[in-house]
Coordinates of C-alpha atoms in Angstrom, one line a residue:
M1 CA 0.4 0.0 0.6
S2 CA 1.4 3.4 -1.1
A3 CA 1.7 6.1 1.6
N4 CA -0.9 8.4 -0.2
A5 CA -3.7 5.4 -0.1
T6 CA -2.1 4.6 3.7
A7 CA -3.1 7.6 4.9
Q8 CA -6.5 8.2 3.0
F9 CA -7.2 4.7 4.9
E10 CA -6.3 6.2 8.1
M11 CA -8.5 9.0 7.5
N12 CA -11.6 7.1 6.5
P13 CA -11.3 3.9 8.2
P14 CA -14.1 1.0 7.3
T15 CA -17.0 1.3 9.1
D16 CA -18.1 -2.0 8.4
E17 CA -16.5 -5.3 8.3
E18 CA -17.0 -6.0 4.5
K19 CA -15.0 -2.6 4.5
G20 CA -11.9 -3.7 5.8
N21 CA -11.3 -6.3 3.1
S22 CA -10.4 -5.3 -0.2
R23 CA -11.4 -7.2 -3.1
R24 CA -8.5 -9.6 -2.7
S25 CA -9.0 -10.4 1.0
S26 CA -10.7 -13.1 0.0
V27 CA -7.3 -15.3 -0.8
S28 CA -4.7 -12.9 0.6
S29 CA -4.1 -15.2 3.5
E30 CA -4.0 -18.5 1.6
P31 CA -0.7 -19.9 0.5
S32 CA 0.6 -18.6 -2.3
V33 CA 0.6 -21.5 -4.0
F34 CA -3.0 -21.9 -3.9
Q35 CA -3.4 -18.7 -5.3
K36 CA -1.4 -20.1 -8.3
V37 CA -3.7 -22.1 -8.8
L38 CA -6.4 -20.2 -8.7
R39 CA -5.1 -18.1 -11.0
Y40 CA -4.5 -20.9 -13.5
G41 CA -7.6 -22.1 -13.6
R42 CA -9.3 -18.7 -13.8
V43 CA -11.2 -18.9 -10.4
E44 CA -12.6 -15.7 -9.6
A45 CA -12.3 -14.8 -6.2
R46 CA -14.1 -11.5 -6.1
G47 CA -17.2 -11.1 -4.1
I48 CA -20.2 -9.0 -3.7
E49 CA -18.4 -5.9 -3.7
P50 CA -19.1 -3.1 -6.3
I51 CA -17.6 -3.1 -9.4
P52 CA -15.7 -0.4 -10.2
L53 CA -16.1 1.4 -13.4
E54 CA -12.4 0.6 -14.6
E55 CA -13.3 -2.8 -15.0
R56 CA -16.5 -2.7 -16.3
T57 CA -15.1 -3.2 -19.9
S58 CA -16.4 -6.2 -21.3
T59 CA -18.1 -5.2 -25.0
R60 CA -19.2 -8.5 -26.2
Y61 CA -22.9 -7.8 -25.3
Y62 CA -24.4 -10.5 -27.4
N63 CA -23.1 -12.7 -24.5
I64 CA -26.1 -11.2 -22.3
A65 CA -28.0 -13.1 -25.1
T66 CA -26.4 -16.2 -25.2
I67 CA -25.5 -16.7 -21.4
W68 CA -29.5 -16.4 -20.9
T69 CA -30.3 -18.7 -24.1
S70 CA -27.8 -21.1 -22.4
V71 CA -29.4 -21.4 -19.3
N72 CA -32.7 -21.9 -20.8
T73 CA -31.5 -24.3 -23.0
N74 CA -32.0 -27.6 -21.7
I75 CA -34.1 -30.3 -20.9
L76 CA -35.8 -28.5 -17.7
G77 CA -37.8 -26.2 -19.8
I78 CA -39.4 -29.5 -21.5
T79 CA -39.7 -30.8 -17.4
F80 CA -42.1 -27.7 -16.8
G81 CA -43.8 -28.0 -19.6
M82 CA -44.8 -31.1 -19.0
L83 CA -46.9 -29.8 -16.0
G84 CA -49.5 -28.6 -18.5
P85 CA -50.7 -32.0 -19.4
L86 CA -50.1 -33.5 -16.4
A87 CA -50.7 -31.3 -13.7
Y88 CA -53.6 -29.1 -14.9
N89 CA -55.1 -31.1 -17.4
L90 CA -54.6 -29.0 -20.3
S91 CA -54.3 -29.7 -23.8
L92 CA -51.4 -29.0 -26.2
R93 CA -53.2 -26.3 -27.9
D94 CA -54.1 -24.9 -24.2
S95 CA -50.8 -25.6 -22.5
A96 CA -49.2 -23.7 -25.4
L97 CA -51.0 -20.5 -25.2
V98 CA -51.0 -20.1 -21.6
I99 CA -46.5 -20.8 -22.4
L100 CA -46.6 -18.1 -24.7
F101 CA -48.4 -15.3 -23.0
F102 CA -47.1 -15.8 -19.6
N103 CA -43.7 -16.2 -20.9
I104 CA -44.0 -12.8 -23.1
L105 CA -45.5 -11.2 -19.8
S106 CA -42.8 -12.6 -17.5
C107 CA -39.3 -12.0 -18.8
I108 CA -40.2 -8.0 -19.1
I109 CA -39.1 -8.1 -15.5
P110 CA -35.5 -9.6 -15.6
G111 CA -35.1 -8.2 -18.8
Y112 CA -35.5 -4.7 -17.2
L113 CA -33.4 -5.5 -13.7
S114 CA -30.4 -6.7 -16.3
T115 CA -29.9 -3.3 -17.5
L116 CA -29.1 -1.7 -14.2
G117 CA -26.1 -4.4 -14.1
P118 CA -23.8 -2.3 -16.2
K119 CA -25.1 1.2 -15.5
T120 CA -24.5 0.6 -11.7
G121 CA -21.8 -2.3 -11.2
L122 CA -23.8 -3.6 -8.4
R123 CA -24.6 -7.6 -8.1
Q124 CA -28.6 -7.8 -7.7
M125 CA -29.0 -8.3 -3.7
I126 CA -26.4 -6.0 -3.3
Q127 CA -28.6 -3.2 -5.6
A128 CA -31.6 -4.2 -3.5
R129 CA -29.4 -2.9 -0.3
Y130 CA -30.6 0.6 -1.4
S131 CA -34.4 -0.6 -1.1
F132 CA -34.1 -3.1 1.8
G133 CA -30.9 -1.3 3.4
R134 CA -28.0 -3.3 4.6
Y135 CA -29.6 -5.7 7.3
L136 CA -32.8 -6.4 6.2
V137 CA -31.6 -7.2 2.5
S138 CA -30.9 -10.5 4.3
I139 CA -34.2 -11.2 4.2
P140 CA -34.6 -11.4 0.0
A141 CA -31.3 -12.8 -0.1
L142 CA -32.1 -15.9 2.2
L143 CA -35.7 -16.2 0.1
N144 CA -33.0 -15.8 -3.2
L145 CA -31.0 -18.4 -1.9
A146 CA -33.9 -21.0 -1.1
T147 CA -35.1 -20.3 -4.8
M148 CA -32.1 -21.0 -6.6
T149 CA -31.4 -23.9 -4.7
G150 CA -34.9 -25.2 -5.3
F151 CA -34.7 -24.6 -8.8
T152 CA -31.3 -26.7 -8.9
V153 CA -32.8 -29.6 -7.0
I154 CA -35.1 -29.8 -9.8
I155 CA -32.2 -29.7 -12.2
F156 CA -30.3 -32.4 -10.2
I157 CA -32.7 -34.9 -10.3
T158 CA -33.8 -34.7 -13.9
G159 CA -30.2 -34.6 -14.7
G160 CA -30.0 -37.8 -12.3
Q161 CA -33.0 -39.2 -13.8
C162 CA -31.6 -39.1 -17.5
L163 CA -28.5 -41.2 -16.5
A164 CA -30.4 -43.6 -14.6
A165 CA -32.5 -44.0 -17.9
V166 CA -29.0 -44.3 -20.1
S167 CA -28.2 -47.3 -18.1
N168 CA -31.4 -48.8 -17.7
G169 CA -31.2 -48.6 -14.1
G170 CA -27.2 -49.7 -13.8
I171 CA -26.9 -46.2 -12.2
S172 CA -29.6 -45.3 -9.6
P173 CA -31.0 -41.5 -9.8
N174 CA -29.0 -41.0 -6.6
V175 CA -25.6 -41.3 -8.2
G176 CA -26.8 -39.1 -11.3
I177 CA -27.3 -36.7 -8.7
I178 CA -24.0 -37.0 -7.6
I179 CA -22.4 -37.0 -11.0
I180 CA -24.5 -33.7 -12.2
G181 CA -23.6 -31.6 -8.8
A182 CA -19.9 -32.3 -9.1
I183 CA -19.6 -31.4 -12.8
S184 CA -21.6 -28.2 -11.9
L185 CA -19.4 -27.2 -9.1
V186 CA -16.2 -27.2 -11.4
V187 CA -17.3 -25.1 -14.0
S188 CA -19.2 -22.5 -11.4
F189 CA -15.3 -22.5 -9.6
C190 CA -13.9 -20.4 -12.7
G191 CA -16.3 -17.0 -12.0
F192 CA -17.6 -14.7 -14.7
K193 CA -15.3 -14.8 -17.7
V194 CA -15.3 -18.7 -17.9
L195 CA -19.0 -18.8 -17.3
H196 CA -19.8 -16.3 -20.4
L197 CA -17.5 -18.3 -22.2
F198 CA -18.9 -21.4 -21.6
E199 CA -22.4 -20.6 -22.0
T200 CA -21.5 -19.0 -25.5
Y201 CA -21.1 -22.1 -27.0
A202 CA -23.0 -24.7 -24.6
W203 CA -26.4 -23.9 -25.8
I204 CA -25.5 -24.8 -29.2
V205 CA -24.7 -28.5 -28.1
A206 CA -27.9 -28.5 -26.0
L207 CA -29.8 -27.8 -29.4
I208 CA -28.5 -29.9 -31.7
A209 CA -29.4 -32.7 -29.0
I210 CA -33.0 -31.5 -28.3
T211 CA -33.6 -31.2 -31.7
I212 CA -32.2 -34.8 -32.3
T213 CA -34.5 -36.0 -30.1
T214 CA -37.4 -34.4 -31.2
G215 CA -36.8 -35.2 -34.8
L216 CA -36.6 -39.3 -33.3
G217 CA -40.0 -38.5 -31.6
G218 CA -41.8 -36.7 -33.9
A219 CA -44.0 -39.5 -35.0
G220 CA -44.9 -40.3 -31.4
L221 CA -45.7 -36.8 -30.8
S222 CA -48.7 -36.4 -33.2
K223 CA -50.4 -39.0 -30.9
Q224 CA -51.7 -36.4 -28.6
S225 CA -54.1 -38.1 -26.1
P226 CA -57.3 -35.8 -25.2
P227 CA -57.8 -34.0 -21.7
P228 CA -59.6 -35.9 -19.2
I229 CA -61.7 -32.6 -18.5
P230 CA -62.0 -29.4 -20.6
A231 CA -60.0 -26.6 -19.7
T232 CA -60.8 -24.3 -16.6
A233 CA -59.8 -20.9 -16.4
A234 CA -58.5 -21.8 -12.9
N235 CA -56.4 -24.5 -14.6
V236 CA -55.5 -21.6 -17.2
L237 CA -53.9 -19.2 -14.2
N238 CA -52.5 -22.1 -12.3
F239 CA -50.3 -23.3 -15.2
G240 CA -49.6 -19.7 -15.8
M241 CA -48.4 -18.8 -12.7
I242 CA -45.8 -21.9 -12.8
V243 CA -44.5 -20.6 -16.4
A244 CA -44.3 -17.2 -14.7
S245 CA -42.4 -18.7 -11.8
Y246 CA -39.6 -19.9 -14.1
Q247 CA -39.3 -16.4 -15.2
I248 CA -39.6 -13.7 -12.6
P249 CA -36.6 -15.3 -9.9
Y250 CA -33.9 -15.0 -12.8
A251 CA -34.3 -11.4 -12.0
G252 CA -33.3 -12.1 -8.4
L253 CA -29.5 -12.7 -10.1
A254 CA -30.3 -10.5 -13.4
S255 CA -27.5 -8.0 -13.3
D256 CA -25.4 -10.4 -11.7
M257 CA -24.4 -11.6 -15.3
S258 CA -24.1 -7.8 -16.6
A259 CA -22.6 -6.2 -14.1
Y260 CA -18.7 -6.7 -16.5
F261 CA -20.0 -5.0 -19.3
N262 CA -19.3 -1.6 -20.3
P263 CA -22.1 1.1 -18.9
K264 CA -21.7 3.1 -22.1
V265 CA -23.9 0.3 -23.9
S266 CA -27.4 1.1 -25.0
T267 CA -29.6 0.2 -22.0
W268 CA -32.4 -1.3 -24.8
K269 CA -29.5 -3.7 -26.4
V270 CA -29.1 -5.1 -22.6
Y271 CA -33.1 -5.3 -22.1
W272 CA -33.7 -7.1 -25.7
Y273 CA -31.0 -9.4 -25.4
T274 CA -31.8 -10.7 -21.7
Y275 CA -35.6 -10.4 -22.7
F276 CA -35.1 -12.5 -26.1
G277 CA -32.0 -14.6 -24.1
L278 CA -34.9 -15.8 -21.8
M279 CA -38.2 -16.2 -23.5
T280 CA -37.1 -17.8 -26.6
P281 CA -35.7 -20.7 -25.8
T282 CA -38.2 -21.1 -22.7
I283 CA -41.3 -21.1 -25.4
L284 CA -39.9 -23.5 -27.6
L285 CA -39.1 -26.1 -24.9
M286 CA -41.8 -25.8 -22.7
T287 CA -44.4 -26.6 -25.4
L288 CA -42.3 -29.7 -26.6
G289 CA -42.8 -30.5 -23.1
A290 CA -46.3 -30.1 -23.7
A291 CA -46.6 -32.2 -26.1
I292 CA -44.4 -34.8 -24.8
A293 CA -46.7 -35.3 -21.9
G294 CA -49.4 -35.1 -24.3
A295 CA -48.1 -38.0 -26.1
I296 CA -47.1 -40.3 -23.1
P297 CA -50.4 -42.0 -23.0
N298 CA -50.9 -42.9 -26.3
N299 CA -47.1 -44.7 -26.4
P300 CA -46.8 -47.4 -24.6
A301 CA -43.0 -47.7 -24.4
W302 CA -43.2 -43.6 -23.5
Q303 CA -45.8 -44.3 -20.7
D304 CA -43.8 -47.3 -19.5
Q305 CA -40.2 -45.9 -19.3
Y306 CA -41.7 -42.5 -18.1
D307 CA -43.4 -44.6 -15.3
K308 CA -39.8 -45.6 -14.0
Y309 CA -37.5 -42.6 -15.0
L310 CA -39.9 -39.9 -15.2
V311 CA -38.8 -37.0 -17.7
G312 CA -35.5 -38.9 -18.1
G313 CA -37.4 -41.8 -19.0
A314 CA -40.0 -40.4 -21.4
L315 CA -37.0 -38.7 -23.7
S316 CA -35.0 -42.4 -23.5
A317 CA -37.9 -43.6 -25.2
M318 CA -38.1 -41.1 -27.6
L319 CA -34.6 -42.0 -28.5
A320 CA -34.6 -45.6 -28.2
P321 CA -34.9 -46.0 -32.0
A322 CA -31.5 -44.4 -32.5
G323 CA -30.0 -47.1 -30.0
N324 CA -26.5 -46.6 -28.4
F325 CA -26.7 -43.0 -30.4
G326 CA -30.0 -42.5 -28.8
K327 CA -28.1 -43.2 -25.4
F328 CA -25.3 -40.9 -25.8
V329 CA -27.6 -38.2 -27.2
L330 CA -29.6 -38.6 -23.9
V331 CA -26.1 -38.3 -21.7
I332 CA -25.8 -34.9 -23.6
L333 CA -29.2 -33.8 -22.4
A334 CA -28.3 -34.3 -19.0
L335 CA -25.2 -32.3 -19.4
T336 CA -27.4 -29.6 -21.0
L337 CA -28.9 -28.9 -17.8
L338 CA -24.8 -27.5 -16.9
G339 CA -25.7 -24.2 -18.4
N340 CA -28.3 -23.5 -16.0
T341 CA -26.7 -24.8 -12.8
C342 CA -23.4 -23.1 -13.8
G343 CA -24.7 -19.7 -13.5
T344 CA -27.0 -20.3 -10.6
F345 CA -23.9 -21.8 -8.9
Y346 CA -22.2 -18.3 -9.4
S347 CA -25.0 -15.8 -8.1
V348 CA -25.6 -18.2 -5.1
T349 CA -22.2 -18.1 -3.9
L350 CA -22.4 -13.9 -4.2
N351 CA -25.8 -14.6 -2.1
F352 CA -24.2 -16.2 0.8
Q353 CA -21.9 -13.5 1.3
T354 CA -24.7 -10.7 1.1
L355 CA -26.2 -12.4 4.1
L356 CA -24.0 -11.6 7.1
P357 CA -20.6 -9.2 7.3
W358 CA -18.2 -11.7 8.1
L359 CA -18.8 -14.1 5.1
F360 CA -17.6 -11.2 3.3
R361 CA -14.4 -13.0 4.3
V362 CA -14.9 -16.2 2.8
P363 CA -13.9 -16.8 -0.8
R364 CA -16.6 -17.1 -3.5
Y365 CA -15.5 -20.9 -4.7
V366 CA -16.3 -22.2 -0.5
F367 CA -19.3 -21.3 -0.9
A368 CA -19.9 -23.2 -4.1
V369 CA -18.6 -26.2 -2.2
V370 CA -21.1 -25.9 0.5
I371 CA -23.9 -25.3 -1.8
A372 CA -23.2 -28.2 -3.9
I373 CA -23.0 -30.5 -1.1
I374 CA -26.7 -29.8 0.4
I375 CA -28.5 -29.3 -2.8
V376 CA -27.3 -33.0 -3.6
A377 CA -28.9 -34.2 -0.3
V378 CA -31.9 -32.2 -0.7
S379 CA -32.3 -33.9 -4.4
I380 CA -31.5 -37.0 -3.2
T381 CA -34.4 -36.8 -0.5
A382 CA -37.0 -35.2 -3.2
V383 CA -36.6 -37.5 -6.2
N384 CA -39.6 -39.8 -4.9
D385 CA -42.2 -37.1 -5.1
F386 CA -40.7 -34.8 -8.4
F387 CA -43.9 -33.5 -9.7
K388 CA -45.2 -32.6 -6.3
S389 CA -41.9 -31.1 -5.5
I390 CA -41.6 -28.8 -8.1
E391 CA -45.3 -27.5 -7.9
N392 CA -45.4 -26.9 -4.5
V393 CA -42.2 -25.2 -4.5
V394 CA -42.0 -23.4 -7.8
S395 CA -45.2 -21.3 -6.6
L396 CA -44.1 -20.0 -3.3
I397 CA -41.2 -18.9 -5.3
G398 CA -43.6 -16.8 -7.6
Y399 CA -45.4 -15.1 -4.9
W400 CA -41.9 -13.9 -3.3
S401 CA -40.1 -13.2 -6.3
S402 CA -42.8 -10.9 -7.7
Q403 CA -42.5 -8.6 -4.8
F404 CA -39.1 -8.2 -4.5
C405 CA -39.3 -7.3 -8.3
A406 CA -41.7 -4.8 -7.6
I407 CA -39.9 -3.0 -4.8
V408 CA -36.6 -2.8 -6.3
I409 CA -38.3 -1.4 -9.7
V410 CA -40.2 1.6 -8.1
E411 CA -37.1 2.4 -5.9
D412 CA -35.2 2.8 -9.1
V413 CA -38.2 4.3 -11.4
V414 CA -39.7 6.6 -8.8
F415 CA -37.0 7.3 -5.6
R416 CA -33.4 7.0 -8.0
R417 CA -34.9 8.6 -11.4
R418 CA -33.1 5.8 -13.2
D419 CA -30.2 7.4 -12.1
P420 CA -27.0 5.1 -11.8
A421 CA -25.2 7.8 -9.8
A422 CA -28.0 7.6 -6.9
Y423 CA -26.1 4.4 -5.9
D424 CA -23.5 5.5 -4.6
H425 CA -20.4 3.1 -4.5
S426 CA -19.2 4.7 -1.2
I427 CA -22.2 3.5 1.3
W428 CA -22.6 0.2 -0.2
C429 CA -22.3 -1.4 3.0
D430 CA -22.9 1.5 5.4
A431 CA -26.0 0.9 7.6
K432 CA -25.9 4.5 8.7
K433 CA -26.2 5.8 4.8
L434 CA -28.3 3.0 3.2
P435 CA -32.3 3.2 4.0
L436 CA -33.7 1.5 6.9
G437 CA -35.3 -1.3 4.9
I438 CA -38.8 -0.8 7.1
A439 CA -40.8 0.3 4.2
A440 CA -39.7 -2.2 2.0
V441 CA -40.1 -5.2 4.2
G442 CA -43.5 -3.3 5.8
A443 CA -44.6 -3.3 1.7
G444 CA -43.8 -6.8 1.4
I445 CA -45.6 -7.9 4.5
L446 CA -48.6 -5.9 3.8
A447 CA -49.1 -7.4 0.3
W448 CA -49.7 -11.2 2.2
G449 CA -53.3 -9.5 3.1
L450 CA -54.0 -9.5 -0.9
I451 CA -51.4 -12.5 -1.6
V452 CA -52.8 -15.1 0.5
P453 CA -56.9 -15.0 -0.5
A454 CA -55.3 -15.5 -3.9
M455 CA -53.2 -18.3 -3.3
N456 CA -54.1 -21.3 -5.1
Q457 CA -51.8 -24.5 -3.7
V458 CA -52.5 -28.2 -2.4
Y459 CA -52.8 -27.3 1.1
F460 CA -54.6 -24.3 0.7
T461 CA -56.8 -22.4 -1.6
G462 CA -57.9 -18.8 -0.7
P463 CA -61.6 -17.8 -1.3
I464 CA -60.4 -15.2 -4.5
A465 CA -58.6 -18.1 -6.2
K466 CA -62.0 -20.6 -5.6
H467 CA -63.1 -18.5 -8.4
T468 CA -60.4 -17.1 -10.4
G469 CA -57.4 -19.6 -10.1
D470 CA -53.9 -18.7 -8.6
I471 CA -53.4 -14.9 -9.3
G472 CA -51.1 -14.5 -6.3
F473 CA -48.4 -13.4 -8.2
E474 CA -49.9 -10.6 -9.8
L475 CA -51.5 -9.4 -6.7
A476 CA -47.8 -9.7 -5.1
F477 CA -45.7 -7.7 -8.1
F478 CA -48.7 -5.0 -8.2
C479 CA -49.8 -4.3 -4.2
S480 CA -45.9 -4.3 -3.3
G481 CA -45.1 -1.7 -5.2
L482 CA -48.2 0.2 -5.0
L483 CA -47.4 0.0 -1.1
Y484 CA -44.0 0.8 -1.3
I485 CA -44.4 3.9 -2.9
P486 CA -46.1 5.7 0.1
L487 CA -44.4 3.7 3.0
R488 CA -40.6 4.5 1.3
Y489 CA -41.6 8.6 1.1
A490 CA -42.5 8.2 4.7
E491 CA -39.3 6.2 5.4
K492 CA -37.3 9.2 3.6
R493 CA -39.3 11.7 5.8
L494 CA -38.2 10.4 8.8
S495 CA -35.1 9.4 8.3
G496 CA -33.5 11.5 5.6
R497 CA -32.2 8.5 4.0

């Protein structure tokens, strides 16, 4: 440290545990040999601190589209699409229309928040501190961790089932889950640059594998079985809730994937890259999933494999005419899930550091190991009730995610006037200068007064939802946003921040 820097540090001592650590503190105490390994392997040790302007230099803006395309070009979308016919008794046509409309609508939110990454240089949950405050931001950070963990559990189970189907039971789904987890962990170590490089090309391989599967199963896909009951408004909205709950949670990590890009980039360019990167593959793959689910009852071989290995079994039956090559493609399909898990792992590790000040000292890749172990354990436990787990977990995710997005967007538009300079980097961890967060948490809590009556869950159906279906995420978004405005004005007037 130079004399000038030392003097400046002494004049402005750190006010928080986080401030006492520079971005290189994560690895400064480690053996020099280990540091060399990290550098050689391109492992990113940078944590949650704001990215200064001089480091926001990436200009490969198309990577924004490729990373979101890669995140969604895998069989996870197929799995969610299958819920339309299987869980909500919708035909292929009705499922496709719901998938189209709710994707067009729900991708707007992560698209918007992604634009703030290059402009502010803030990770998504750090940006949320400018609404929720230094300490209360731990609430959405914890919920975001649970959200990403829940989605990754679904991914690990799906991948494990595919590997089990390839071996015809020789590998159990549990072993398959462990394999998917180990590979995801390795790629997630590498940080932003390697992650973007991986996602740039991973979706191409995934697209080829999915196209081959669709081509081989094309004849079977045409054998659609009619739903047992006509479509109802309630089932349409309930499935729409599942579709929206697939996309909206990406807003919780949207700016994580764009924070290193040059802030001179057009806001609309970042928005459209994110919007279409998320929406295009999801619509196609969810629709394919609905088609597969609708055709399973009329294809005995598909039904037999589906009964054994669920999604992995259905895909293996579609690929069966290709013999060993079909098994190879099914392995590739399982590995396509890495496009999602690697990006999720990257953001999960950042969320850990947001929770508690002392966690800032722990290197990011340590959290990757911890979360991998947790997710593998939960996946093995949940594998036997797969689709029920999806319905229960994903719907709850949609409610809180909508609330979080509304509050953060209102803060940016109404109170900070979309001005990046309003996100002062010097106060990012200063509890005395950041908002109290009471307005944000208060708006979130009060909104549940309308969310609960609009919920339609396995364990509870509210009085509004009995007549309309589940409209909880819509009310969560609008009620939280509207309530936040007067509460935030009051908070600013009373606290001055």
